[in-house]
Short mmCIF file of C-alpha atoms and ligand atoms in Angstrom, two decimals:
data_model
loop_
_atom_site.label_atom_id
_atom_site.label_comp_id
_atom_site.label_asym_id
_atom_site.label_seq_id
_atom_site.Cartn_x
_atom_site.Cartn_y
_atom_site.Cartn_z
CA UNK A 1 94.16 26.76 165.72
CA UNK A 2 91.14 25.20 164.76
CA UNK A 3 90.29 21.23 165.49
CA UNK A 4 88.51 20.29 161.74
CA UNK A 5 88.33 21.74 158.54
CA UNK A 6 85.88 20.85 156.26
CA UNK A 7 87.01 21.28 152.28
CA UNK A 8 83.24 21.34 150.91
CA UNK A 9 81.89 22.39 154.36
CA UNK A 10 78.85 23.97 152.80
CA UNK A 11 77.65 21.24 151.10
CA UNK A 12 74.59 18.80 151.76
CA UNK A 13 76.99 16.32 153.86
CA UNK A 14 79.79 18.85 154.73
CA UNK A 15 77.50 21.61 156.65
CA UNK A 16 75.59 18.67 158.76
CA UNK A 17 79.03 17.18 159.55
CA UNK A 18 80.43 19.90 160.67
CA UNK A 19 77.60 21.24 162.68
CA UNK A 20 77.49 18.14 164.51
CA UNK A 21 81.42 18.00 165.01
CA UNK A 22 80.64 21.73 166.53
CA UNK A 23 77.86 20.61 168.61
CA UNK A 24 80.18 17.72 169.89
CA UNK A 25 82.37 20.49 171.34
CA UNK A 26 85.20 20.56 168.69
CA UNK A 27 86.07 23.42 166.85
CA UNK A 28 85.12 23.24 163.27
CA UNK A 29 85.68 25.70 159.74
CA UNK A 30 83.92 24.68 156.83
CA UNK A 31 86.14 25.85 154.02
CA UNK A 32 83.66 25.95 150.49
CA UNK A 33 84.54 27.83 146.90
CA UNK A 34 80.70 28.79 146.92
CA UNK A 35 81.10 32.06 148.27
CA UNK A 36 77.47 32.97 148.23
CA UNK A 37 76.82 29.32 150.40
CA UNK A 38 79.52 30.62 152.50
CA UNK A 39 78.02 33.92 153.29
CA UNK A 40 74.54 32.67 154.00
CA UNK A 41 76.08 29.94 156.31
CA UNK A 42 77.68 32.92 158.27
CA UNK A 43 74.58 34.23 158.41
CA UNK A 44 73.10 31.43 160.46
CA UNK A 45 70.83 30.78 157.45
CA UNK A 46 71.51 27.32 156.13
CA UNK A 47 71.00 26.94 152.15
CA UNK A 48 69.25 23.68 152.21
CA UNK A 49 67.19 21.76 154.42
CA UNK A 50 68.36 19.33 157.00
CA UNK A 51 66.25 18.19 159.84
CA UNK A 52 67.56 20.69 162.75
CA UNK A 53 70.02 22.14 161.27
CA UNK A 54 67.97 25.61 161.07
CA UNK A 55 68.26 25.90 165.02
CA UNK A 56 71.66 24.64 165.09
CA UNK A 57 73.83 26.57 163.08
CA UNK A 58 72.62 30.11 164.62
CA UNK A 59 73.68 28.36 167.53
CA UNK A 60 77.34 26.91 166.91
CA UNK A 61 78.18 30.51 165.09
CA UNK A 62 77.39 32.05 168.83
CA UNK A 63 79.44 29.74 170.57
CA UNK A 64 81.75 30.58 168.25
CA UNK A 65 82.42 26.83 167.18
CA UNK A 66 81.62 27.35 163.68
CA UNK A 67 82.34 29.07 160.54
CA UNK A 68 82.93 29.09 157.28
CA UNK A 69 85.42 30.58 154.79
CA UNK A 70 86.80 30.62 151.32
CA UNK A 71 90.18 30.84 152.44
CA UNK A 72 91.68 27.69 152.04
CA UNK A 73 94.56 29.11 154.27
CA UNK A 74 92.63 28.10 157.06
CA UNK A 75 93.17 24.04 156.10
CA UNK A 76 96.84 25.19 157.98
CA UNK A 77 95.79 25.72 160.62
CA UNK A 78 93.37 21.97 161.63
CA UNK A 79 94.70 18.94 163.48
CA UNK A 80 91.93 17.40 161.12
CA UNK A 81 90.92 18.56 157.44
CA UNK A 82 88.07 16.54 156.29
CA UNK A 83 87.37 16.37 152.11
CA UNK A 84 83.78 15.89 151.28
CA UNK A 85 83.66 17.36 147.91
CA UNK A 86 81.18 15.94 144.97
CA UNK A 87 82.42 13.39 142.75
CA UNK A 88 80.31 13.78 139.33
CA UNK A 89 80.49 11.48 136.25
CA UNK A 90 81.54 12.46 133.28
CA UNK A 91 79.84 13.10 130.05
CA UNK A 92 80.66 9.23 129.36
CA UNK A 93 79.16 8.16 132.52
CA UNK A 94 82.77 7.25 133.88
CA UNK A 95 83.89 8.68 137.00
CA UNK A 96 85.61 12.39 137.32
CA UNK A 97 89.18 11.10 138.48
CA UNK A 98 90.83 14.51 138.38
CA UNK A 99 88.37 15.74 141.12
CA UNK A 100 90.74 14.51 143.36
CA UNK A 101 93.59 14.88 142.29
CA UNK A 102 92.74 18.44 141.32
CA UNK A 103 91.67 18.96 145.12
CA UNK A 104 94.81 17.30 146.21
CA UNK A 105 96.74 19.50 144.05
CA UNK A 106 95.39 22.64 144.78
CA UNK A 107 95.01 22.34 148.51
CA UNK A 108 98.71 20.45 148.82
CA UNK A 109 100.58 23.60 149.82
CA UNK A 110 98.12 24.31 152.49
CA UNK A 111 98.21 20.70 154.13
CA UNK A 112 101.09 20.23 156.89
CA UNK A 113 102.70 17.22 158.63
CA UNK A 114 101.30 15.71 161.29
CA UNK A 115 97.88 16.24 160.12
CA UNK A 116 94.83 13.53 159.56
CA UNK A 117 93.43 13.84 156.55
CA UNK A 118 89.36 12.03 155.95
CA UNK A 119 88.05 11.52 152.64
CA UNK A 120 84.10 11.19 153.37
CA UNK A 121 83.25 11.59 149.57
CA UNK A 122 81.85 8.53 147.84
CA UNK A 123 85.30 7.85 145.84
CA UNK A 124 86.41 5.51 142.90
CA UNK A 125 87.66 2.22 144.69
CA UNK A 126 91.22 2.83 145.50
CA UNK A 127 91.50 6.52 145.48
CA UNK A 128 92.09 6.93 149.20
CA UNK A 129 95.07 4.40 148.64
CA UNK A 130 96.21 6.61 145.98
CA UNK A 131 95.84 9.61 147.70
CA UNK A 132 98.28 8.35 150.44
CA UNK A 133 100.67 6.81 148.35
CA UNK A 134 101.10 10.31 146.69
CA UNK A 135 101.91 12.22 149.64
CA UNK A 136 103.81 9.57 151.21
CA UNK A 137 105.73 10.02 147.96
CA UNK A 138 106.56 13.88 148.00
CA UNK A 139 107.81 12.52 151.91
CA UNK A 140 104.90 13.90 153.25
CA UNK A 141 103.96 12.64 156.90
CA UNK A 142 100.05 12.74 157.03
CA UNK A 143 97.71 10.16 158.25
CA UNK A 144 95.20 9.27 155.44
CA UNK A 145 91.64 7.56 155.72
CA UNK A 146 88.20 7.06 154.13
CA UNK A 147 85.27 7.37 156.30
CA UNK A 148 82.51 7.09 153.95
CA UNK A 149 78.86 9.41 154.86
CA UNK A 150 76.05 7.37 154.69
CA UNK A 151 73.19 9.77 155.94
CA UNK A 152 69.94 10.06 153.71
CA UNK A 153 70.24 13.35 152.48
CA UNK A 154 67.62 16.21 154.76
CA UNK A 155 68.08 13.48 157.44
CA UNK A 156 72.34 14.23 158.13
CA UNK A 157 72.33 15.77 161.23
CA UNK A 158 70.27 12.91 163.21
CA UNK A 159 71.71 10.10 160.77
CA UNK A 160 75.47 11.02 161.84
CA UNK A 161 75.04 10.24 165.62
CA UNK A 162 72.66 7.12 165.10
CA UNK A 163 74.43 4.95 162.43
CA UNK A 164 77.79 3.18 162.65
CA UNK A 165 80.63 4.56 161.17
CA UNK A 166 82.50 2.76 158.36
CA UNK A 167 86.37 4.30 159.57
CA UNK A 168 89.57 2.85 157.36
CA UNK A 169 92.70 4.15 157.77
CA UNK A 170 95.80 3.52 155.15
CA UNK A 171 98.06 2.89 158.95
CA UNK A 172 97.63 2.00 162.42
CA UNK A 173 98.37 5.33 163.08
CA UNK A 174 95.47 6.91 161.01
CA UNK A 175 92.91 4.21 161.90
CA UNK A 176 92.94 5.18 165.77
CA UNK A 177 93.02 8.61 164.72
CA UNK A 178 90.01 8.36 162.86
CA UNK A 179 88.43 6.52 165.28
CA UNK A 180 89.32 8.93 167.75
CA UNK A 181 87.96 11.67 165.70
CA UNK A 182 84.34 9.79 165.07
CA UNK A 183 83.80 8.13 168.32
CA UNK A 184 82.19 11.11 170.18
CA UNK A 185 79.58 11.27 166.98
CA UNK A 186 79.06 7.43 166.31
CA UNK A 187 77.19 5.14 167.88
CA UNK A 188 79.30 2.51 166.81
CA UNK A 189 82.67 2.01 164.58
CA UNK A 190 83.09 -0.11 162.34
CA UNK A 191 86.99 -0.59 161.76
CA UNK A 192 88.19 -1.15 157.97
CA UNK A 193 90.39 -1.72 155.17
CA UNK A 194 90.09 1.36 152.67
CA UNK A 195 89.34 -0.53 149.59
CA UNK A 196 86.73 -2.48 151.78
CA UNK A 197 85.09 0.47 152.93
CA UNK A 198 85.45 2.18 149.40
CA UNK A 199 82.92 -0.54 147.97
CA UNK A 200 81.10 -1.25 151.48
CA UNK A 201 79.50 2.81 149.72
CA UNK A 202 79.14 2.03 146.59
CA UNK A 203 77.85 -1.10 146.83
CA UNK A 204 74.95 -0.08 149.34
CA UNK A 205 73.84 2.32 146.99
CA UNK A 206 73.94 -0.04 143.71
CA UNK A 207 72.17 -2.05 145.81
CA UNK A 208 69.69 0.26 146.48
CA UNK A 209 69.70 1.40 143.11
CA UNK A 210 68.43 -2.09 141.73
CA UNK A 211 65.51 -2.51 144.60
CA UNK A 212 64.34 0.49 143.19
CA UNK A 213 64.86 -0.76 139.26
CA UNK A 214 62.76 -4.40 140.60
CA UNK A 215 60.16 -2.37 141.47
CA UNK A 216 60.03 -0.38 138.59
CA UNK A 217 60.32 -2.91 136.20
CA UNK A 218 57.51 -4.94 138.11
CA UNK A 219 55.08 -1.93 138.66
CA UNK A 220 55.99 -1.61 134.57
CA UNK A 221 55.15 -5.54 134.08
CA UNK A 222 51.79 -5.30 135.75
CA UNK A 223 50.72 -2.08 134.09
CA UNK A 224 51.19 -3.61 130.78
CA UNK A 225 49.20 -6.58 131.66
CA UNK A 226 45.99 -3.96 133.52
CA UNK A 227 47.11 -5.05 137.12
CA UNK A 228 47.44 -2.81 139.66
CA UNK A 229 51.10 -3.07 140.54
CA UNK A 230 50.30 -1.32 144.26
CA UNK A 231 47.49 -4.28 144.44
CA UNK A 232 49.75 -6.63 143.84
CA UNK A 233 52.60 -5.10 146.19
CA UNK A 234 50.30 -5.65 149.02
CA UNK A 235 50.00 -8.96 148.29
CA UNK A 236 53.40 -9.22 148.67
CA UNK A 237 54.54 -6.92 151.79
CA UNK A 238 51.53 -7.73 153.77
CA UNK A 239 52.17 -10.02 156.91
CA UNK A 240 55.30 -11.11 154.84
CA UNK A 241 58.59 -10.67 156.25
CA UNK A 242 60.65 -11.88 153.22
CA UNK A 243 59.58 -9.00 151.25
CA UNK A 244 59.08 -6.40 154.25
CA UNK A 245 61.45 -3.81 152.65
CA UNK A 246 60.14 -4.06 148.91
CA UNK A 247 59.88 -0.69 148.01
CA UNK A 248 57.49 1.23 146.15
CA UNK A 249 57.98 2.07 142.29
CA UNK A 250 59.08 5.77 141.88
CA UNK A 251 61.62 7.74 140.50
CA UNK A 252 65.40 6.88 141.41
CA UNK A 253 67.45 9.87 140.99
CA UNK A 254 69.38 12.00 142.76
CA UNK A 255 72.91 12.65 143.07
CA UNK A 256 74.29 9.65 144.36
CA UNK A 257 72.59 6.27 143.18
CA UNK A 258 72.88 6.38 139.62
CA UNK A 259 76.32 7.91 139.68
CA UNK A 260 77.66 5.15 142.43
CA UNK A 261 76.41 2.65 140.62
CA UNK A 262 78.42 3.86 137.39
CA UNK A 263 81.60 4.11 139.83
CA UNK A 264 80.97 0.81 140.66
CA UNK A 265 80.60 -0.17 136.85
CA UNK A 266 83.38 1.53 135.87
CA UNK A 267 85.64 -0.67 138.91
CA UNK A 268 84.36 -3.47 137.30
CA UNK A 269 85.60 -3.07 133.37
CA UNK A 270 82.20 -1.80 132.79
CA UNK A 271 80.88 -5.24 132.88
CA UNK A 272 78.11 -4.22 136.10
CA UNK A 273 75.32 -6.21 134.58
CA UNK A 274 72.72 -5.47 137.29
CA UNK A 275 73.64 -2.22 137.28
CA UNK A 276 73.69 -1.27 134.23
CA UNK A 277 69.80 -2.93 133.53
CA UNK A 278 68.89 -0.94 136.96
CA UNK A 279 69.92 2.53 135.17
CA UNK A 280 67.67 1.08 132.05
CA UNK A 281 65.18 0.66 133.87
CA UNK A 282 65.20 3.62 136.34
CA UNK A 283 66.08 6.38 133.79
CA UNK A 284 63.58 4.69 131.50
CA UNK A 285 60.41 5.14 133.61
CA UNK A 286 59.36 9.01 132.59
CA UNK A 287 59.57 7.41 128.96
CA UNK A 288 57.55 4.78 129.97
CA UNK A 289 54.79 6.97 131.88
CA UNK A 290 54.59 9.13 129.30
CA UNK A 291 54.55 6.33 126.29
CA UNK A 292 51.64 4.89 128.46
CA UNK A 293 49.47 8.08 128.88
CA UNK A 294 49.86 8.58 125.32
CA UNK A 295 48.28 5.26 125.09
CA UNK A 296 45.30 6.19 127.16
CA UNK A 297 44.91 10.26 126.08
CA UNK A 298 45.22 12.83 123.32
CA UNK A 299 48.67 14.20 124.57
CA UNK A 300 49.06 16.65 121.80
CA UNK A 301 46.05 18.32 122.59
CA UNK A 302 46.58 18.78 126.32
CA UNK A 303 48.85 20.69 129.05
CA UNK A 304 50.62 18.33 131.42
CA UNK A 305 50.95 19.28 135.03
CA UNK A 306 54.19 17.34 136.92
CA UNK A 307 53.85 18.13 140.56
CA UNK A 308 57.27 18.02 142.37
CA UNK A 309 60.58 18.76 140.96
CA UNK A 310 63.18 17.29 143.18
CA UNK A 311 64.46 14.44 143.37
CA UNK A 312 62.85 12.59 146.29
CA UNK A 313 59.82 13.44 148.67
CA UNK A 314 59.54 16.62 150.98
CA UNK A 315 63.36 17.53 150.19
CA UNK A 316 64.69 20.77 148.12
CA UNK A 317 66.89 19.20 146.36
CA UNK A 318 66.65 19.13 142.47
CA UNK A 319 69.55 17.40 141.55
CA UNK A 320 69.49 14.83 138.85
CA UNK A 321 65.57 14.83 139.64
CA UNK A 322 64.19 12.33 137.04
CA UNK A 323 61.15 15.30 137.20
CA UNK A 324 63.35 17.17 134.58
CA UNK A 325 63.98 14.38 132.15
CA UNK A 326 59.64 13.93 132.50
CA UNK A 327 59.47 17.28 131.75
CA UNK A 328 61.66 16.92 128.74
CA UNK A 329 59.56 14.16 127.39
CA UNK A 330 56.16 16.24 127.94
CA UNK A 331 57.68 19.26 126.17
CA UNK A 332 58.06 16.98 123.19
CA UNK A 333 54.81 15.38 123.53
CA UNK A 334 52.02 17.22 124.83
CA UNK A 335 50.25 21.17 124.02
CA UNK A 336 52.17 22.80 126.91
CA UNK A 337 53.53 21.51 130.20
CA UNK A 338 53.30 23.23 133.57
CA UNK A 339 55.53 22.23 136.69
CA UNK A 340 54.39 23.27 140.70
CA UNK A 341 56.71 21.99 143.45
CA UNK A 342 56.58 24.10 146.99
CA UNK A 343 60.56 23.19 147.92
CA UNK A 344 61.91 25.25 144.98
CA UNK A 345 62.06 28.95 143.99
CA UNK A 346 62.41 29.03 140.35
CA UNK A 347 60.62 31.63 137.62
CA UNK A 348 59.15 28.85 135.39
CA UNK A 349 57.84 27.09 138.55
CA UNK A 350 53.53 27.88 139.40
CA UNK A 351 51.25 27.32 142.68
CA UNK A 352 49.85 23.96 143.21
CA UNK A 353 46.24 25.54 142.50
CA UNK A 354 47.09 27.17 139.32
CA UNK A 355 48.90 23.85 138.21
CA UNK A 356 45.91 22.01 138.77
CA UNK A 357 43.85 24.25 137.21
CA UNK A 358 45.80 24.80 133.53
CA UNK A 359 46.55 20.87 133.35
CA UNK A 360 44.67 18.42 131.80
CA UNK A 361 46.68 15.52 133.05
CA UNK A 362 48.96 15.50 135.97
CA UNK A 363 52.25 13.82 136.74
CA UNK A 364 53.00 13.43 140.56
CA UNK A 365 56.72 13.93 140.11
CA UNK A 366 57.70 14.05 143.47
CA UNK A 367 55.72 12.26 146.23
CA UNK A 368 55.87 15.96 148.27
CA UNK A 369 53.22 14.73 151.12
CA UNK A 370 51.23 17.87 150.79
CA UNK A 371 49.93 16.09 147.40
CA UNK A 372 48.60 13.35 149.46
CA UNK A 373 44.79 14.89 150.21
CA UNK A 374 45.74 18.05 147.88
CA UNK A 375 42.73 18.52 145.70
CA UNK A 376 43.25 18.02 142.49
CA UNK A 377 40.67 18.89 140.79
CA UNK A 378 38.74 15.83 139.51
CA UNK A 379 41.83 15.75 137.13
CA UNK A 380 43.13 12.31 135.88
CA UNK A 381 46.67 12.07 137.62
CA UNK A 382 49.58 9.75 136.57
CA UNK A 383 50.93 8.78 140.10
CA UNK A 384 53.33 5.84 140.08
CA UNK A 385 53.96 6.02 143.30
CA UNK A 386 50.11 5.61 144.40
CA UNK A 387 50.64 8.84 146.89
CA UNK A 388 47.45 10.57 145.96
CA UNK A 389 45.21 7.41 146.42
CA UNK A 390 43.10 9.22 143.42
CA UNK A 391 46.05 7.96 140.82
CA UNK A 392 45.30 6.18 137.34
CA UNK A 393 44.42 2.58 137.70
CA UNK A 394 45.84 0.88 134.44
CA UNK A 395 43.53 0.10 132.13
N1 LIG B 401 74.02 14.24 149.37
C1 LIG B 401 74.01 13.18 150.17
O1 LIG B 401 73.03 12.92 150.88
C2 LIG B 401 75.21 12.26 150.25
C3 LIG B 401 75.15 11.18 151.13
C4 LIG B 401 76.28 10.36 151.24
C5 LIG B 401 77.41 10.63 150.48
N2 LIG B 401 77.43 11.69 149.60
C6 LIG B 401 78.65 11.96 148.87
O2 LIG B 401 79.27 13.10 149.46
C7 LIG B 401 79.95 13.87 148.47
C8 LIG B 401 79.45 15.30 148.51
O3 LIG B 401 78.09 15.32 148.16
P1 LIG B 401 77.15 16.56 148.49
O4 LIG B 401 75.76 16.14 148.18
O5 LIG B 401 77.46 17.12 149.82
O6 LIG B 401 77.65 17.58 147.38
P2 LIG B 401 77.38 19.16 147.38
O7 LIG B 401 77.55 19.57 145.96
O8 LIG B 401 76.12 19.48 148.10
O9 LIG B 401 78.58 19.72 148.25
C9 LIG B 401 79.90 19.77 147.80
C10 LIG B 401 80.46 21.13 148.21
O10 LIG B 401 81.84 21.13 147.91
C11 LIG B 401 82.18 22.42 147.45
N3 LIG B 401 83.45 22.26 146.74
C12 LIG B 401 83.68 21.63 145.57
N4 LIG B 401 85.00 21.65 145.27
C13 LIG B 401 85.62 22.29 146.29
C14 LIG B 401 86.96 22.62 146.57
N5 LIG B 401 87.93 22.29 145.73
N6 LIG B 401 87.24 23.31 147.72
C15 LIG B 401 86.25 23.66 148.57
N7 LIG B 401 84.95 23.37 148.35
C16 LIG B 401 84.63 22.68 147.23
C17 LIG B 401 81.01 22.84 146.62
O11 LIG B 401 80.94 24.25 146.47
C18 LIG B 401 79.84 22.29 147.46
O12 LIG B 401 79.36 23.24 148.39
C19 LIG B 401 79.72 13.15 147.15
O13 LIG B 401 80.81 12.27 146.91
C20 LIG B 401 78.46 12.34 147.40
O14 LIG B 401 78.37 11.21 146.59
C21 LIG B 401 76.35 12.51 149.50
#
């Protein structure tokens, strides 16, 4: 018998979970389709970064806490079976429904009475409802919740233990379960309804999501009118608590923000006016940044360095990395376009030095903090998020 299984265990919030569950003493399988995630985990070599993780996972798989599998025979056998599989959009930017209900479907034979079952995806509002309703239907007898995973991603194993946890069960019976299950990980829980809990996720990161579309849209207001947006964001921040946590302009991407804030869109009758300007905005900037350099250069003449692929700072990640879409646009616009980012192994990918050296113009598409005092050759650089002090000034 094992204590937890993990469908998705390998995953960017399923591996950290886990591992911390293991580290908390409980016995813990991470059951993943990505057999090649799988093996590596078994190896003690994790397949992304996460702050710690590297020393922990040798050391749960020695204790014998930990392991992973692609046997989903193993959900059978856990007092707790934990689903933290992705939830994509579609094609139409409206949320994948049948992920799950295919997951439901597929792993139904394998669940068993008496179990407590913990969706920690970021759902549709009302799935976790549905899901119970469903196998209370077929007279199943499990205990369903939502406990939503709010860690910033290459941060989960420290972010589990130090931020409350949202915990909703569909019963009385499932909420102190739940809360029985997190309390050895949380520092504090946070009892709710599902629904409540279900758009307590989404709407922190639609939220986010338009911060980070005000500060685009401003940084893209002052550039038009030759003001240095980072000027004028001191003048804001500075010795001013009202606007303390005014971020930076950059690029929002990555696999949640965007995609929550079309779940939450999508809840509404597609009528998420915020939202939907934020995505204008944020998908828009690699337009803009290009439409402006075109402004100011000979594009068609040069090569075009972007430095950093993924989609956020110092992380491996490339997911829905707004790098790629710059890329796109430079491939259209400009001689030839060459991309450098240290996190990532990839063929088409070259050194920081030779980057600098082939481009004429450079793109910081990442804010990697190796850039910061990198030298970059004298070269003009298109930074908007003012990391290598050496950026364009708008002119
Ligand atoms: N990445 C983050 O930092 C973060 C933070 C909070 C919430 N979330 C949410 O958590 C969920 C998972 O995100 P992620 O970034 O970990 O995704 P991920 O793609 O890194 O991990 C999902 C894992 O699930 C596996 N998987 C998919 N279907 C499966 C199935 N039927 N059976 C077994 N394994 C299966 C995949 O192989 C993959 O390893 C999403 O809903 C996301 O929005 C992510």
């Amino acid at each position: 018998m094992v204590d937890i299984v993990i469908i998705g265990g390998c995953g960017h919030v399923g591996l950290p979970l886990g591992l911390a569950f293991a580290r908390a003493g409980r016995s813990v399988v991470a059951l993943d389709l990505d057999a090649h995630k799988v093996a590596q985990a078994n190896e003690g070599r994790m397949p992304f970064a996460d702050r710690g993780a590297d020393e922990l996972l040798p050391e749960v798989l020695r204790a014998g806490t930990f392991r992973c599998t692609t046997d989903a025979g193993v959900i059978r056998e856990a007092d707790v079976v934990i689903t933290v599989i992705g939830t994509p959009l579609d094609e139409h930017l409206n949320p994948r429904f049948e992920v799950y209900r295919d997951l439901i479907d597929q792993d139904r034979s394998h669940l068993r009475d008496g179990q407590l079952l913990v969706l920690r995806s970021t759902v549709y509002p009302g799935t976790t409802e549905r899901v119970a309703a469903e196998l209370a239907r077929e007279g199943r007898s499990i205990d369903v919740a939502f406990c939503p995973e709010r860690v910033a991603e290459g941060f989960a194993l420290e972010e589990i233990t130090s931020l409350p946890q949202l915990v909703a069960g569909c019963s009385e019976r499932a909420q102190r379960r739940a809360e029985e299950l997190f309390a050895p990980l949380a520092s504090e829980i946070l009892p709710m309804e599902p629904l409540g809990a279900e758009l307590a996720k989404l709407f922190t990161n639609a939220w986010r999501y338009i911060q980070f579309a005000t500060a685009n849209q401003f940084y893209m207001i002052a550039s038009e009118y030759g003001i240095d947006f980072y000027d004028v964001h001191r003048a804001m921040t500075h010795g001013y608590p009202r606007a303390r946590g005014f971020p930076r302009a950059g690029f929002a991407a990555g696999p949640c923000l965007f995609k929550d804030t079309m779940q939450l869109s999508a809840f509404n009758d597609n009528t998420f006016f915020l939202g939907h300007a934020a995505m204008l905005i944020n998908e828009g900037l690699p337009n803009y940044l290009v439409r402006r350099a075109s402004r100011r250069w000979p594009l068609s003449e040069m090569t075009a360095g972007i430095l950093g692929m993924t989609f956020k700072g110092d992380s491996d990640d490339p997911r829905d990395s707004l790098s790629f879409k710059l890329r796109k646009v430079l491939q259209v616009e400009c001689r030839e376009v060459v991309c450098s980012d240290p996190f990532l192994d990839e063929p088409w990918l070259v050194p920081l030095d030779e980057a600098v050296r082939r481009a004429d113009l450079l793109f910081i598409g990442a804010p990697h903090s190796a850039y910061r005092d990198a030298d970059l050759g004298g070269k003009p650089v298109v930074d908007v998020w003012n990391l290598t002090r050496h950026g364009t000034r708008p002119s």
